[in-house]
Coordinates of C-alpha atoms and ligand atoms in Angstrom, one line a residue:
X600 CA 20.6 8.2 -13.6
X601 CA 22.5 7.7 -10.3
X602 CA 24.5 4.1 -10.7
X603 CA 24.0 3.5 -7.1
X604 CA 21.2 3.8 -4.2
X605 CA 22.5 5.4 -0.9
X606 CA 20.3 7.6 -0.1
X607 CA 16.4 6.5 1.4
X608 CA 13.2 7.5 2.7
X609 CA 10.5 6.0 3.8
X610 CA 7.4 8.2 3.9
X611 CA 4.7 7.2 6.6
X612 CA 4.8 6.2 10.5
X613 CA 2.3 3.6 9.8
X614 CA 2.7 -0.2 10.2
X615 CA 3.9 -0.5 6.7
X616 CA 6.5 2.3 6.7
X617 CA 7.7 0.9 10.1
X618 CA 8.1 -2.5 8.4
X619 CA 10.4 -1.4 5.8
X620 CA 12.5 1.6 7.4
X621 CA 13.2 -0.9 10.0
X622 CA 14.9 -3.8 7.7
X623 CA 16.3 -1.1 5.3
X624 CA 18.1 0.7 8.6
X625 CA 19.1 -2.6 9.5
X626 CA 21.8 -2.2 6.1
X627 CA 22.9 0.7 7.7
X628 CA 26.6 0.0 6.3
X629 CA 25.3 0.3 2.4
X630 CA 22.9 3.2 2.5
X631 CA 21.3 6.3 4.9
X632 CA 17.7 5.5 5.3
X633 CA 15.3 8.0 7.0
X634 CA 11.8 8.3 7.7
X635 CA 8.9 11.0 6.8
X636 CA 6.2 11.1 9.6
X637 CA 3.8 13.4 9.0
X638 CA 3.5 14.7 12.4
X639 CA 6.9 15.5 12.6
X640 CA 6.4 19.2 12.4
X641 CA 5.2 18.9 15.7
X642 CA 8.0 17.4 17.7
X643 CA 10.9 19.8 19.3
X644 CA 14.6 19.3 17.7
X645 CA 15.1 17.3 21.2
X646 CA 12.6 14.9 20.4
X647 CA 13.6 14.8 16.7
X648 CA 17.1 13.5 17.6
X649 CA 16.3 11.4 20.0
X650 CA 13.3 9.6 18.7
X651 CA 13.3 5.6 19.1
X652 CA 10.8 3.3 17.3
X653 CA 9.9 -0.1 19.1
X654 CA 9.9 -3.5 16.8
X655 CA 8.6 -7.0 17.7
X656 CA 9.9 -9.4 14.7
X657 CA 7.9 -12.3 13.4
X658 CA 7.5 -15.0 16.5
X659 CA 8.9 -12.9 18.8
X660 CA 7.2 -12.4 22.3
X661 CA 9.3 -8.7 23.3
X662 CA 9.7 -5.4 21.3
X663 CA 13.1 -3.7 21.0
X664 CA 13.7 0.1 21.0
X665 CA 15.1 1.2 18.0
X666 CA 17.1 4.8 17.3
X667 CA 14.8 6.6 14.3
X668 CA 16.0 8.8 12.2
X669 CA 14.1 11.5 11.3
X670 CA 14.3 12.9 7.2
X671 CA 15.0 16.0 6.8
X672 CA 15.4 18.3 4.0
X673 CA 18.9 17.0 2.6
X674 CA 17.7 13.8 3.3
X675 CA 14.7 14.0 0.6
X676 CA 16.6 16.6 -1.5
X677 CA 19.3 13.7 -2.0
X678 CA 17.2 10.4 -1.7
X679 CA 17.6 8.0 -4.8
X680 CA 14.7 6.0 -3.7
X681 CA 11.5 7.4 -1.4
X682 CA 8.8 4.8 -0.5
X683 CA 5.4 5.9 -0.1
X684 CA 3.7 3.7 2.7
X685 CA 0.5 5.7 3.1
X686 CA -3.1 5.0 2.6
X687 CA -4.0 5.6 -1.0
X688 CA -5.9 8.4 -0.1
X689 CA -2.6 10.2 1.4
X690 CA -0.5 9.9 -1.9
X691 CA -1.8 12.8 -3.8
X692 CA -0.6 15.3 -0.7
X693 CA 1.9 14.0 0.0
X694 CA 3.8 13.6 -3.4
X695 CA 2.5 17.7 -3.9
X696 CA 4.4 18.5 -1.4
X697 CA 7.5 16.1 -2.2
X698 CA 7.2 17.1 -5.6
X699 CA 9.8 20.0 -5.3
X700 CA 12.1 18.7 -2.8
X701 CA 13.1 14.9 -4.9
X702 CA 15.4 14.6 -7.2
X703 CA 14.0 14.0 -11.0
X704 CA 16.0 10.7 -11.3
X705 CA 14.6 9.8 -8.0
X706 CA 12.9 6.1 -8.3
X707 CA 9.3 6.7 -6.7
X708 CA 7.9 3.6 -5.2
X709 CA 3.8 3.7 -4.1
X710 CA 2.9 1.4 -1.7
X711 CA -0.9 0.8 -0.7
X712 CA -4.2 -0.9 -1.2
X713 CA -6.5 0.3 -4.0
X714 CA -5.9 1.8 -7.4
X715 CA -6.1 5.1 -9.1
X716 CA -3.4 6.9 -8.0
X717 CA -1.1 6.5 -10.8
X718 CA -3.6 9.0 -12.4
X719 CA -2.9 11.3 -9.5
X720 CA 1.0 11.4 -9.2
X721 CA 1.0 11.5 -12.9
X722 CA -0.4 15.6 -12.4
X723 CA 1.7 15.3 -9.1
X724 CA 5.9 14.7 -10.2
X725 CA 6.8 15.1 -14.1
X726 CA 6.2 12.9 -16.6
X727 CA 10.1 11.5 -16.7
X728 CA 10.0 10.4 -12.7
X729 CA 10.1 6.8 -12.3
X730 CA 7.6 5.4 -10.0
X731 CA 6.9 2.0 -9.4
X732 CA 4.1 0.3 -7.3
X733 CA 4.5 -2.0 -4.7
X734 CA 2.1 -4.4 -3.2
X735 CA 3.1 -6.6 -0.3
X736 CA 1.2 -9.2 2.0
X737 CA 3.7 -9.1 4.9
X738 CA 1.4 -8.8 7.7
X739 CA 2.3 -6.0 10.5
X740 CA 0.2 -4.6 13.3
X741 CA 0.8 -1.3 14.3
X742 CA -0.1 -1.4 18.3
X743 CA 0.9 1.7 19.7
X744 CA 2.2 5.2 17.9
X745 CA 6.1 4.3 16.7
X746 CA 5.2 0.6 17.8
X747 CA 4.5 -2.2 15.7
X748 CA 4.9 -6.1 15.8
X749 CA 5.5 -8.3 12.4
X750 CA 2.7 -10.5 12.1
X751 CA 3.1 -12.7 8.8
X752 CA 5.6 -13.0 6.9
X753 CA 4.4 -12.4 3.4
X754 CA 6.4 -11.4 0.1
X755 CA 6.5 -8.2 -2.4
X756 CA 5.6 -7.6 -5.8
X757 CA 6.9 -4.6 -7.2
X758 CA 7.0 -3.3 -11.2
X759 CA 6.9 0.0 -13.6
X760 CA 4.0 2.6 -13.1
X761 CA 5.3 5.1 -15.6
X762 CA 9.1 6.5 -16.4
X763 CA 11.7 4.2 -17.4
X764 CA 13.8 1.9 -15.5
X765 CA 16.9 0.1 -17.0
X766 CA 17.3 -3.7 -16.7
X767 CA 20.5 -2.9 -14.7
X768 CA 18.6 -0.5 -12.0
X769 CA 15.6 -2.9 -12.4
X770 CA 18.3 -5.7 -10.8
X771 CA 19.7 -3.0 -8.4
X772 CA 16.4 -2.2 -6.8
X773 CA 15.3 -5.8 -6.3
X774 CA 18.1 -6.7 -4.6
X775 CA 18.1 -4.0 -2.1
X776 CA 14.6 -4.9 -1.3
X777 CA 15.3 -8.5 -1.2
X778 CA 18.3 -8.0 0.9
X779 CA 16.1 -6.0 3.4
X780 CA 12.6 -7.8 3.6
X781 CA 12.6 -10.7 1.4
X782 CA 11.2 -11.6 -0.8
X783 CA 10.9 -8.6 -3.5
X784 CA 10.0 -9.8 -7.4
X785 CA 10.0 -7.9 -10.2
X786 CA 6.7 -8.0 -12.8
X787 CA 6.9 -6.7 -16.3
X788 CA 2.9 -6.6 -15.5
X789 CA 2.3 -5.0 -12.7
X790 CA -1.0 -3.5 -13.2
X791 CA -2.3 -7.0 -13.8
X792 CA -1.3 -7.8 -10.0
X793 CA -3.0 -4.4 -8.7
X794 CA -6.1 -5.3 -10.3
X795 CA -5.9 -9.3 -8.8
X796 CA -5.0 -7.4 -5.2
X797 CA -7.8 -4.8 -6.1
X798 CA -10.6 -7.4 -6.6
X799 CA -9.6 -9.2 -3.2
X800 CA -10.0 -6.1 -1.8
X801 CA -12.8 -4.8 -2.9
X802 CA -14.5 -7.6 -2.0
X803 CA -13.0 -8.9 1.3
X804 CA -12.6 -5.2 3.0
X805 CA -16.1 -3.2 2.5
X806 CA -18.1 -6.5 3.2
X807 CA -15.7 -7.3 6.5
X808 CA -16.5 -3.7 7.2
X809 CA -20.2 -3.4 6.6
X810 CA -20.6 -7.0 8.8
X811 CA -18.1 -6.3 11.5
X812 CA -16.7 -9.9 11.0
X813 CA -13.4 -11.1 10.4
X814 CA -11.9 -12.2 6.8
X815 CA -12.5 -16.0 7.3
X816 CA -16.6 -15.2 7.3
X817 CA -17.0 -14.1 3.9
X818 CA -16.5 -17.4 2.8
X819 CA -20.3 -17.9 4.7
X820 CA -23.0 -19.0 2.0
X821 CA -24.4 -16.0 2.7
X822 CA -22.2 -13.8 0.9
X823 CA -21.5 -16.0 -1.8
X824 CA -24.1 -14.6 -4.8
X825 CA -22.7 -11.1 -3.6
X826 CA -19.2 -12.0 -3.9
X827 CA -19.8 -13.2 -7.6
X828 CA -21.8 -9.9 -8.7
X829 CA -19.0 -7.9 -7.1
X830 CA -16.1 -9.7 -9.2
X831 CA -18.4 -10.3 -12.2
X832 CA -18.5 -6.7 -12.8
X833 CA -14.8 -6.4 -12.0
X834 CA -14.1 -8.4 -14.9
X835 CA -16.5 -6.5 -17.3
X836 CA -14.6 -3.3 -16.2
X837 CA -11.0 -4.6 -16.1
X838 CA -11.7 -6.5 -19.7
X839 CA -12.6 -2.6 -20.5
X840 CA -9.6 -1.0 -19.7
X841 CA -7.3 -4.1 -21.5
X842 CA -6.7 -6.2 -18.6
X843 CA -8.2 -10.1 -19.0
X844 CA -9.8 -11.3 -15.6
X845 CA -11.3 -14.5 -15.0
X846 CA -14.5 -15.0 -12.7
X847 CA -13.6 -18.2 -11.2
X848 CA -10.2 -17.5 -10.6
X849 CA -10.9 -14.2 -8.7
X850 CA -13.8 -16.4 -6.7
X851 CA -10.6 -18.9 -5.8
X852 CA -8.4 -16.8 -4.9
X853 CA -10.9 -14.3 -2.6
X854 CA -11.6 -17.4 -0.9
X855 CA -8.0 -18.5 -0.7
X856 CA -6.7 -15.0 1.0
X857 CA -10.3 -14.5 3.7
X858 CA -9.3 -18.6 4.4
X859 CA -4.9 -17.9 5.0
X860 CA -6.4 -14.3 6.9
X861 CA -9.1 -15.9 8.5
X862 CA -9.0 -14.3 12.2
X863 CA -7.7 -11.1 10.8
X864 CA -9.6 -7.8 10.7
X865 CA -9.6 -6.3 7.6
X866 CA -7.4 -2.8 7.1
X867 CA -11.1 -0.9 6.0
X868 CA -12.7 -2.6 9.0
X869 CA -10.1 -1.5 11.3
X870 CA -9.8 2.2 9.8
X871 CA -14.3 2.2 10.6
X872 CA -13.6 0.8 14.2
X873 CA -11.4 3.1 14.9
X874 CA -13.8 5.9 13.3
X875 CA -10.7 7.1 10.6
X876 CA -11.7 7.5 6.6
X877 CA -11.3 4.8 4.4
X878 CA -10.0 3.6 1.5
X879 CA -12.8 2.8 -0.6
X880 CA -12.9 5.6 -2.9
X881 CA -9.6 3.8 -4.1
X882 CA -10.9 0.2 -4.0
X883 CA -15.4 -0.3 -5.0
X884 CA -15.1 3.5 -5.5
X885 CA -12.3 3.2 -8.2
X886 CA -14.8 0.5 -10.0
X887 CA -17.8 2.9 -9.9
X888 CA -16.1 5.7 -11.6
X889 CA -13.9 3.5 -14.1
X890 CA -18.1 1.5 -14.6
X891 CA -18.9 4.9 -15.6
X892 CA -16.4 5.6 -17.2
X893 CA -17.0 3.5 -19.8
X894 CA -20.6 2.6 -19.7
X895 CA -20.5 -0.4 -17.8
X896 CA -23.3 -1.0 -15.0
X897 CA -21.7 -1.6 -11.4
X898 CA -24.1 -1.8 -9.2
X899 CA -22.9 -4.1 -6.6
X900 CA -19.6 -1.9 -6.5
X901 CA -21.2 1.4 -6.3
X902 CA -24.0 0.3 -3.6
X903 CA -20.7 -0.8 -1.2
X904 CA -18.8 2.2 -1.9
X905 CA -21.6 4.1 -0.9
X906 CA -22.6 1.7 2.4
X907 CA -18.7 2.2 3.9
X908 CA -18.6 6.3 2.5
X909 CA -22.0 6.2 5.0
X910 CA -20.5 4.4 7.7
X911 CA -17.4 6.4 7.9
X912 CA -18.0 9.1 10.0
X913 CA -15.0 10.7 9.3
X914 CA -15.6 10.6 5.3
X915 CA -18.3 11.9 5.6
X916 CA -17.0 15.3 6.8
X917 CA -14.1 15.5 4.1
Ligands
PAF655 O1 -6.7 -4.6 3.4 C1 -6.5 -5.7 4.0 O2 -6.8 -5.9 5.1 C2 -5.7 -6.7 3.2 O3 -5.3 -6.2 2.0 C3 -6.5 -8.1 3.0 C4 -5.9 -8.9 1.9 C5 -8.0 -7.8 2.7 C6 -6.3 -9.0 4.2 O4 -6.8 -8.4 5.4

């Protein structure tokens, strides 16, 4: 394994991927970093080199134009580190066709909401890459294309999908994180954090979607006997798979995210505003088929999955 990282790249022009190839490029003197867009096939080598990205920080009233470098081939080809910030929907293209470009010592990081695509970069990349998931609450708004404002500052939780990664490298890649958007930790359990993220999200986005309200109005009366079915059956199904939930926990903390995001639109409202597919397949969709997976009734899971697949005009073609 390579003992040092100098060599990124961030995959996806969304707000995420904006977020973190503009505080790693601001380390510019300790590594390269470049970014993936996916539409830029499209742009003529002029455009390519002279590409700028525009950046509002946290509090701050004007954007700034940034230079952006776009990856290309040598970049990926040599990159010790690529960070997926793509919908979860994306990841299974994309990594196909990263698959034969990266390196095998390559650390893969997966950034995004839902769960189940572990399964799917497992067929992707070979069995020895390392890739590691990432889940982060910064808050970022995305408000034009190459464009996007830093609204909350939030924290990431990162730890090991599959692969190995020493102590040593463990240290290495936290730091670099840290040093770039604070603050990164490192969990031995990781999967136990997707599933906590997972069960705020499959709650707080498909009903936020279905009602066209914001986060703060699930905490209504209204929704409450809804919200308990939907992380009751959570439970039964992560219990079934080896990871211990507990009801009133989840009901605390749903409430405590929809209360700190209270004005927000939710990412699965947004993407049905502005008519683009969802994740739910990933989040309600990912309980249905684990529920029947192993036998276990989800009813309240599969009935939303199938409300937002409906609503979702774009879904509904794929
Ligand atoms: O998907 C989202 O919008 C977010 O993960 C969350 C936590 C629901 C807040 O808006």
């Amino acid at each position: 394994m390579p003992n040092s990282i100098k060599n990124i790249v961030v995959v996806g022009q969304g707000a995420i991927g904006l977020l973190w190839y503009h505080h790693l490029s601001q380390q510019a003197e300790k590594y390269q970093v470049s970014l993936l867009a996916s539409n830029q096939n499209l742009l003529s080598p002029s455009e390519l080199i002279s590409a700028n990205y525009h950046f509002t920080p946290y509090q701050h009233k004007t954007a700034a134009p940034y230079p952006l470098n776009y990856c290309q081939d040598k970049n990926l080809q040599q990159a010790e580190l690529v960070i997926l910030c793509l919908k979860s929907y994306q990841i299974a293209k994309a990594l196909k066709g990263l698959a034969h470009s990266i390196n095998k010592d390559c650390i893969v990081i997966l950034a995004h909401n839902g769960m189940g695509t572990t399964e799917e970069a497992a067929i992707m990349l070979p069995e020895k890459q390392t890739i590691i998931a990432m889940l982060t609450t910064h808050g970022c708004l995305r408000t034009g294309s190459l464009t996007i404002v830093h609204t909350g500052i939030g924290q990431s939780d990162i730890g090991l999908l599959s692969g190995q990664l020493s102590k040593s490298r463990q240290e290495q890649l936290t730091n670099l994180l840290s040093q770039a958007l604070p603050d990164v930790s490192f969990h031995r359990n990781i999967v136990e954090k997707q599933w906590l993220k997972l069960a705020i999200n499959c709650v707080i986005n498909p009903i936020t979607a279905i009602n066209d309200i914001d986060n703060g109005d699930i905490n209504h009366q209204e929704f409450s006997a809804q919200i308990t079915q939907l992380l009751s059956e959570i439970c039964e199904v992560a219990n079934a798979v080896g990871v211990e939930l507990e009801l009133e926990y989840l009901q605390g903390l749903v409430t405590k995210v929809a209360k700190a995001t209270a004005k927000n639109c939710s990412s699965m409202r947004c993407d049905i505003i502005a008519d683009k597919p969802t994740e739910i397949d990933y989040i309600n969709g990912y309980i249905h088929r684990l529920g029947q997976q192993y036998g276990i009734a989800t009813p309240q899971n599969t009935k939303l999955w199938q409300q937002v697949f409906a609503l979702s005009t774009t879904a509904k073609q794929q």
